[in-house]
Structures are given as structure tokens and as C-alpha cells.
mmCIF file of C-alpha atoms in Angstrom:
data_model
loop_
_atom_site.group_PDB
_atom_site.id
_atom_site.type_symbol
_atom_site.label_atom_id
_atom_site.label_comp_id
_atom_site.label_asym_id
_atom_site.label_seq_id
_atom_site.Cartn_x
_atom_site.Cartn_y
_atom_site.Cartn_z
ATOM 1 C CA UNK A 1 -30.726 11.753 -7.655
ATOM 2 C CA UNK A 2 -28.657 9.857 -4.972
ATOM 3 C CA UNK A 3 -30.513 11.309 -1.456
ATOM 4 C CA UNK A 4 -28.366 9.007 0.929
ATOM 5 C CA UNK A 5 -26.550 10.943 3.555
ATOM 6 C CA UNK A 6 -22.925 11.529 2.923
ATOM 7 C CA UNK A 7 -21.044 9.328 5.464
ATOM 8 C CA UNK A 8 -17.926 10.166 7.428
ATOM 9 C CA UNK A 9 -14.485 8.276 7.026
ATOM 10 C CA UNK A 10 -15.363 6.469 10.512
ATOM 11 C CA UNK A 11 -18.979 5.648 9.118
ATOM 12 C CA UNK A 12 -17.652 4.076 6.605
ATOM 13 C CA UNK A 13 -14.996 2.015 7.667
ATOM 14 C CA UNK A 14 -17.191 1.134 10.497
ATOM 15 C CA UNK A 15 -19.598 -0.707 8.148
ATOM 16 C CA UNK A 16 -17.269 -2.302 6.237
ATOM 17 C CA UNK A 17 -15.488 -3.595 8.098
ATOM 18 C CA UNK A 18 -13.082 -6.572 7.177
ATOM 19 C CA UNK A 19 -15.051 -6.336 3.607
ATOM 20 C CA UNK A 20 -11.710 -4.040 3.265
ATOM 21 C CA UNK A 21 -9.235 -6.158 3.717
ATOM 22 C CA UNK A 22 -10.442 -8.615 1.152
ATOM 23 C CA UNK A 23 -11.476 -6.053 -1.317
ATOM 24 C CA UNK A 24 -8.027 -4.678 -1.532
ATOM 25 C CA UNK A 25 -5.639 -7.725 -0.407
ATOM 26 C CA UNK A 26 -3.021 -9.101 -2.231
ATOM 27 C CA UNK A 27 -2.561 -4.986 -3.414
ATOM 28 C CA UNK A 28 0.713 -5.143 -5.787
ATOM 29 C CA UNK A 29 1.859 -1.636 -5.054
ATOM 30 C CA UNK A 30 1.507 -1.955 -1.359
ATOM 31 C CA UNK A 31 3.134 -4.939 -0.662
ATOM 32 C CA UNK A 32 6.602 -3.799 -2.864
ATOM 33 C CA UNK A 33 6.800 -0.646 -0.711
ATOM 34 C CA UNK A 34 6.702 -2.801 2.419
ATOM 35 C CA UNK A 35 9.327 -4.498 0.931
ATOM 36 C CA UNK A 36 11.161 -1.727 -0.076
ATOM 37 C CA UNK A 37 10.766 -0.475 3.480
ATOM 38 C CA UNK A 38 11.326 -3.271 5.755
ATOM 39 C CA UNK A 39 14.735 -3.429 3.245
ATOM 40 C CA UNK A 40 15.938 -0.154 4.619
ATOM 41 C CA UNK A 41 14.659 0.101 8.442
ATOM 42 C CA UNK A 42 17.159 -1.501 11.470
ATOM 43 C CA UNK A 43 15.140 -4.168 13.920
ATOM 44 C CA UNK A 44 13.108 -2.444 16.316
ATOM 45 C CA UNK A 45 12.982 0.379 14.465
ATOM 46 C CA UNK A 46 9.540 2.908 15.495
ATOM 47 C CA UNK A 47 6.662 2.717 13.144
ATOM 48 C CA UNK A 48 3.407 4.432 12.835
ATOM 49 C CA UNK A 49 0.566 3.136 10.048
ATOM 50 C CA UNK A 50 -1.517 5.707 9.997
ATOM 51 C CA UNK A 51 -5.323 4.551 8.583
ATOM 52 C CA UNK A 52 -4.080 0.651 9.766
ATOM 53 C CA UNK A 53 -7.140 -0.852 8.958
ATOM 54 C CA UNK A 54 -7.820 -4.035 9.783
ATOM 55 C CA UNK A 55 -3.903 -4.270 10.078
ATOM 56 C CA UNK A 56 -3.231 -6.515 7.638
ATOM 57 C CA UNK A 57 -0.985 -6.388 5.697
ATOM 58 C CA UNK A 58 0.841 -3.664 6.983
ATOM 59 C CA UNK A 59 0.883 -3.878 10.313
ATOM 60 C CA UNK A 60 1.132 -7.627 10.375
ATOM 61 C CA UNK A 61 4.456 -7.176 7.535
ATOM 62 C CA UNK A 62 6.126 -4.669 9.843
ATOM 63 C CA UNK A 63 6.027 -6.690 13.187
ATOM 64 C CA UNK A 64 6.930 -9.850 11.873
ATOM 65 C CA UNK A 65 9.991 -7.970 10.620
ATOM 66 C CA UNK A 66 10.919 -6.942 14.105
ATOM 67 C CA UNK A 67 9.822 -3.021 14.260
ATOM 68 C CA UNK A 68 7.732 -1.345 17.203
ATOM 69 C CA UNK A 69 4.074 -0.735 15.426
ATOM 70 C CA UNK A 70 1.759 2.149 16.206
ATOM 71 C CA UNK A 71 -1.330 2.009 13.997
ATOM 72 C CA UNK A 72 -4.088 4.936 13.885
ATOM 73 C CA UNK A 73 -7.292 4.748 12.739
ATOM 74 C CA UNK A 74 -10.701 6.659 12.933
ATOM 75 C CA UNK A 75 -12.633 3.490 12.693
ATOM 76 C CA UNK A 76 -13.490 1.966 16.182
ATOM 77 C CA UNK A 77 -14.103 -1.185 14.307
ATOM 78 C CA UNK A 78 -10.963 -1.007 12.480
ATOM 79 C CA UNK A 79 -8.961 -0.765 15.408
ATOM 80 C CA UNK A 80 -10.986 -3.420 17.349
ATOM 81 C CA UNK A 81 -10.058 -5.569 14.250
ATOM 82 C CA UNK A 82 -7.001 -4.522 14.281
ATOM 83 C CA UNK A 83 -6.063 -5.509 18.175
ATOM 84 C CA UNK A 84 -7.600 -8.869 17.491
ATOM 85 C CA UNK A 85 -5.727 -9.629 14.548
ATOM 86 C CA UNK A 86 -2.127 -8.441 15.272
ATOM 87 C CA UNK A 87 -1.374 -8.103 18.957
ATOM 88 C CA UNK A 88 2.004 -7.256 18.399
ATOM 89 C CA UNK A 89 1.364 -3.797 17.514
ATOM 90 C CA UNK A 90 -0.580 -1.101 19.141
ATOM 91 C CA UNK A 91 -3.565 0.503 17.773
ATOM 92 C CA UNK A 92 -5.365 4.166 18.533
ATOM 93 C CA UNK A 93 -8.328 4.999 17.429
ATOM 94 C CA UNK A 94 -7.537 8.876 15.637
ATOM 95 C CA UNK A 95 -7.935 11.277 13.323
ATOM 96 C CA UNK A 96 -4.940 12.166 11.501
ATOM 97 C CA UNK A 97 -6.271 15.221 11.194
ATOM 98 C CA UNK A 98 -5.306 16.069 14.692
ATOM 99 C CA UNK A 99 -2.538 13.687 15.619
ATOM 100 C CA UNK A 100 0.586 14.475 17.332
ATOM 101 C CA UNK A 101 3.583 12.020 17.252
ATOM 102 C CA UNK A 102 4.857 10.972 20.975
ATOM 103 C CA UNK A 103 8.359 11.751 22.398
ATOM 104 C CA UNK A 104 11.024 10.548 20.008
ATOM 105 C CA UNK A 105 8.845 10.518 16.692
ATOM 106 C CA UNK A 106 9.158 7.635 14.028
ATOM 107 C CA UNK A 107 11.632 5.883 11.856
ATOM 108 C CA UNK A 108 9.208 5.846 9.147
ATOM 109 C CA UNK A 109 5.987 6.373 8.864
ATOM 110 C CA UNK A 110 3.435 4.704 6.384
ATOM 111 C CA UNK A 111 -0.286 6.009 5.295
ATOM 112 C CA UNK A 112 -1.990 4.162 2.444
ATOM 113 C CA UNK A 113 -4.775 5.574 1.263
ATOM 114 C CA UNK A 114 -5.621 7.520 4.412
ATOM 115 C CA UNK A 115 -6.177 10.953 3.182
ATOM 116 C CA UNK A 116 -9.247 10.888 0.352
ATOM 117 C CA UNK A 117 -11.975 11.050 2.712
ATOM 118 C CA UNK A 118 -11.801 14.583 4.154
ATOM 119 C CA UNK A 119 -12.179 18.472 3.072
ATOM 120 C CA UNK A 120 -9.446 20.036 0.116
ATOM 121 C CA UNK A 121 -7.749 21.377 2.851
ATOM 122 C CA UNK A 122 -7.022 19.014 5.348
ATOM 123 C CA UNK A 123 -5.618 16.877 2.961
ATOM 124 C CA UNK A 124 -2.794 19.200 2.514
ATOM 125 C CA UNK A 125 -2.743 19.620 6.319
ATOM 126 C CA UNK A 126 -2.681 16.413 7.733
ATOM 127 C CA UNK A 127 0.163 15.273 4.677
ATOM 128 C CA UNK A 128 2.306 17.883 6.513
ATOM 129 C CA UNK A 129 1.120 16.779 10.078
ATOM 130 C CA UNK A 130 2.053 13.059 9.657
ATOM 131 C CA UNK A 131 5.356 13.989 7.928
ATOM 132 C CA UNK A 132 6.519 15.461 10.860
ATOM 133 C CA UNK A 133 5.984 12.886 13.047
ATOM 134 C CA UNK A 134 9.509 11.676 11.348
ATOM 135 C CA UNK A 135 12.750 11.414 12.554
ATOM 136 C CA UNK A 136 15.570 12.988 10.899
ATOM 137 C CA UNK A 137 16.672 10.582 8.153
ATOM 138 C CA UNK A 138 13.091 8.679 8.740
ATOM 139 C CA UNK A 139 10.960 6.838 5.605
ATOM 140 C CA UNK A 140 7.938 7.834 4.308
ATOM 141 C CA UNK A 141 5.772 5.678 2.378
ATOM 142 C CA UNK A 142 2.008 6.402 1.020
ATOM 143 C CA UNK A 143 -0.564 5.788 -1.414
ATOM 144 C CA UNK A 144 -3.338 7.616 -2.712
ATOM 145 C CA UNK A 145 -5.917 8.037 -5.612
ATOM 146 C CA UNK A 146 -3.979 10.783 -7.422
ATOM 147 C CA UNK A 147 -6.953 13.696 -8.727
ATOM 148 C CA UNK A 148 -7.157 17.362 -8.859
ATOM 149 C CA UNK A 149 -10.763 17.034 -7.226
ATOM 150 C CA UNK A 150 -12.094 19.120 -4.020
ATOM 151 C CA UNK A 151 -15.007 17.902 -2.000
ATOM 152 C CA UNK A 152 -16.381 15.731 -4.888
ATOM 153 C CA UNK A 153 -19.317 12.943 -3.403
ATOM 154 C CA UNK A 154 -18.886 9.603 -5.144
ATOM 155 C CA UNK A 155 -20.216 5.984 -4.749
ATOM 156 C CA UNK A 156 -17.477 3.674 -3.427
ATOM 157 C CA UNK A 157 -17.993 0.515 -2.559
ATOM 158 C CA UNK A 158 -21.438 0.926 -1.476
ATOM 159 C CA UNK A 159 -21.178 4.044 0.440
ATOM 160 C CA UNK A 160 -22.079 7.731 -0.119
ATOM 161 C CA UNK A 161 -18.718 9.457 0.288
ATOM 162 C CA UNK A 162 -17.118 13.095 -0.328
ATOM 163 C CA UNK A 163 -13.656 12.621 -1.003
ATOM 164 C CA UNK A 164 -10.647 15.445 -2.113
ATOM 165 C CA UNK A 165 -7.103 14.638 -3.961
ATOM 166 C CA UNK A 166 -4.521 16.438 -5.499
ATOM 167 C CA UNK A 167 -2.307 15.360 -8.851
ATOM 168 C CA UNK A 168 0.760 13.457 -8.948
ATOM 169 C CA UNK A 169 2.646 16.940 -9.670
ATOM 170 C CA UNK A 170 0.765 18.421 -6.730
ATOM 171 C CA UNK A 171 1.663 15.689 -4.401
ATOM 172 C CA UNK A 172 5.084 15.499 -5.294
ATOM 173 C CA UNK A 173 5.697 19.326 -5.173
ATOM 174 C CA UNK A 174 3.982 19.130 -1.425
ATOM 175 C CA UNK A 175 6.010 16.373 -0.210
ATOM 176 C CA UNK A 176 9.047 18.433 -1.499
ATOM 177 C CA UNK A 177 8.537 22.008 -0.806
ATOM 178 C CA UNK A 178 5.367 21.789 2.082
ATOM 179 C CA UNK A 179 7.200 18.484 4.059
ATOM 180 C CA UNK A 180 10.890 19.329 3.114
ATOM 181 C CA UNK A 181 11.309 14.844 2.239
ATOM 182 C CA UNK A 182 13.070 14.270 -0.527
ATOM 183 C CA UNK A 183 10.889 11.868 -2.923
ATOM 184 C CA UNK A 184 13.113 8.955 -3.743
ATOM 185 C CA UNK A 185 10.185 7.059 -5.983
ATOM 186 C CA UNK A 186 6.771 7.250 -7.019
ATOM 187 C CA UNK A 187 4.557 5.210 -9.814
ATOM 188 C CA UNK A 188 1.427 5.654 -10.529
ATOM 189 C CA UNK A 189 -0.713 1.948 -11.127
ATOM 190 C CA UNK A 190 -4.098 0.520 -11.725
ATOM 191 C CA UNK A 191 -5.993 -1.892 -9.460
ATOM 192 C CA UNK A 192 -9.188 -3.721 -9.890
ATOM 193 C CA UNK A 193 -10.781 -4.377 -5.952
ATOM 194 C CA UNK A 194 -11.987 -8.116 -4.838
ATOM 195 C CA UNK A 195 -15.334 -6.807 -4.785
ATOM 196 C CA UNK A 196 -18.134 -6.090 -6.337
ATOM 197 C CA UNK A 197 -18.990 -3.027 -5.318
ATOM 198 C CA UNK A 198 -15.658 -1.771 -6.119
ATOM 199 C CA UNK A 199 -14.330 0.158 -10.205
ATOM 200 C CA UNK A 200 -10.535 0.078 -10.689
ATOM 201 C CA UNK A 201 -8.599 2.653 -8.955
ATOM 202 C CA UNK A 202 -5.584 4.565 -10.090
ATOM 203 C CA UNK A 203 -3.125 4.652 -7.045
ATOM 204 C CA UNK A 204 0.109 6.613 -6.480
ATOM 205 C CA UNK A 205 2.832 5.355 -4.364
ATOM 206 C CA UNK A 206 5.570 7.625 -3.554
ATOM 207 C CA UNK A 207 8.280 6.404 -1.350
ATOM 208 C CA UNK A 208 10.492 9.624 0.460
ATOM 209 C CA UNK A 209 12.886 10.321 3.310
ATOM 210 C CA UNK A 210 13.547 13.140 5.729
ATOM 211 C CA UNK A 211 16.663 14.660 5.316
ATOM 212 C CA UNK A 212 19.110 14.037 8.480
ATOM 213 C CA UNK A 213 20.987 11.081 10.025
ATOM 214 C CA UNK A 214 18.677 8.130 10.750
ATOM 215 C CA UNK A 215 17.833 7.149 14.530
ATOM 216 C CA UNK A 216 19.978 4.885 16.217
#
């Protein structure tokens, strides 16, 4: 029996640190729907990364293609990463769980792989929190480990976790009917981490929009 002490999304991001980022660089999925995004979004356009990591690549992709970056993250030492590595943007440590968009909202908002480490329920939740924080006709991308699995504790890469998912179907139907986006893509894929510590992953990226006239 496994008797280590299940750790919190900030615990665990806190420890690993920029292990992260080289684990899961160079991620095929990701990088197309930054491509697909920064394809689509005017300069200066407002963007929030919610779980920005280390900010790379995301951040780092969006500034350098002339938006506004907001990045969010419950990892002190993500965000302190974060700062050091792109200026440019601006990162927050918080929990999407409770976050509230600012005055004028987002042109698009992006969250890979933010919402896995947390209760059945406030996945659901904070999908339909961080939706909002869109702008009529505003882009939402997102990635996640696709599973109809509540509050199940699992090894990954090295730490004691409890993580909750829903299905494809159940993801797509939420961003649909719970969100009100319309889902212009998804794909599920398979990806082998940089590390040792690390199984292959099957990830889901779903690319939607909210309905409305985009932001000048």
C-alpha cells in the first residue's frame, strides 16, 4: 500500500518545478492550437493562460505574437518561474477555482491541462467559471486527460495525486450546453513525457468560441 500523503495541485507543481516544462515540451497538440489561435486573434488582443506554468510555451508564443498575457497559476513557484522567464506577460498566483475575470474579460482564453487535479465537481465548475471570463465572439482553447473518473489517487510523475475527468462526450456536451461555446474542433492524441517518471497520456484538445461579435 502507497501511505504517502495525497498532495495538492500547488504541492505539486511546487516541487516540480521546471521538471514540467521539460517533461512535456515540444507537446504536438499544444503547440498546433497556439497556432491555430494566434491565426485567428488581432495584435494586442487580451489573453488569460490559466495553469501558465512555467510559461513556456504558451505564454512565451502569445506575447511574441503581440497579445496582452495574463497567466494564473496555483503554484508560487510556477509563477515565480514564470515572471523570470517571460516578463512580457503578467502572472497571478490563483486558483481557478475561484477566479473572476477583470473589467472587459478576454479575447480568448487558454487552459491546458489545468483542471485534473481537483474534486468531480469543481471540474465542472471552474470549466464554466473560466469560460466566462470570455468576450463575446472570444476563443477558447484547452487540453485535458479525457476519463470518466471521480476523485481517483494515482502516481504521476513522482507524486501522490487525486485527480477527476470527464469523457470526450462529457466534455464536449459541457462546453456546449453548460458554457453555451460552440466547439469548432477537438482530437483526442497520445503523448509519451521527457521523463522518467512520466506513462503516456491520452490528451484532448478542443478548440471553441463564444458566440457574439469579437472585441475590437
Amino acid at each position: 500500500m502507497d501511505d504517502r500523503a495525497v498532495e495538492s495541485a500547488a504541492e505539486v507543481f511546487d516541487g516540480m518545478g521546471a521538471e514540467y516544462e521539460r517533461a512535456f515540451r515540444d507537446l504536438p497538440g499544444q503547440l498546433a492550437a497556439l497556432d491555430w489561435l494566434t491565426a485567428r486573434l488581432p495584435a494586442g488582443a487580451r489573453v488569460l493562460d490559466v495553469g501558465s506554468g512555467t510559461g513556456r510555451p504558451v505564454a512565451e508564443t502569445l506575447v511574441r505574437a503581440g497579445y496582452e498575457v495574463t497567466g494564473i497559476d496555483v503554484s508560487a513557484a510556477m509563477v515565480e518561474l514564470a515572471r523570470a522567464q517571460v516578463p512580457a506577460a503578467r502572472f497571478e498566483r490563483r486558483d481557478v477555482r475561484d477566479y473572476r475575470a477583470p473589467d472587459g474579460g478576454f479575447d480568448a482564453v487558454c487552459a491546458f491541462f489545468p483542471l485534473l487535479v481537483m474534486g468531480r465537481d469543481e471540474v465542472g465548475e471552474a470549466l464554466r467559471r473560466i469560460t466566462e471570463c470570455l468576450v463575446p465572439g472570444g476563443y477558447f482553447v484547452m487540453a485535458t486527460v479525457p476519463a470518466d473518473i471521480a476523485d481517483v489517487e494515482i502516481e504521476w510523475m513522482g507524486h501522490r495525486v487525486r485527480v477527476s475527468s470527464y469523457s470526450t462526450a462529457e466534455y464536449l456536451r459541457r462546453l456546449r450546453e453548460d458554457c453555451g461555446l460552440e466547439v469548432l474542433y477537438h482530437a483526442t492524441s497520445t503523448f509519451r513525457p521527457d521523463s522518467d517518471l512520466a506513462e503516456p497520456e491520452d490528451h484532448l484538445f478542443c478548440y471553441a468560441r463564444r458566440s457574439g461579435a469579437q472585441s475590437a
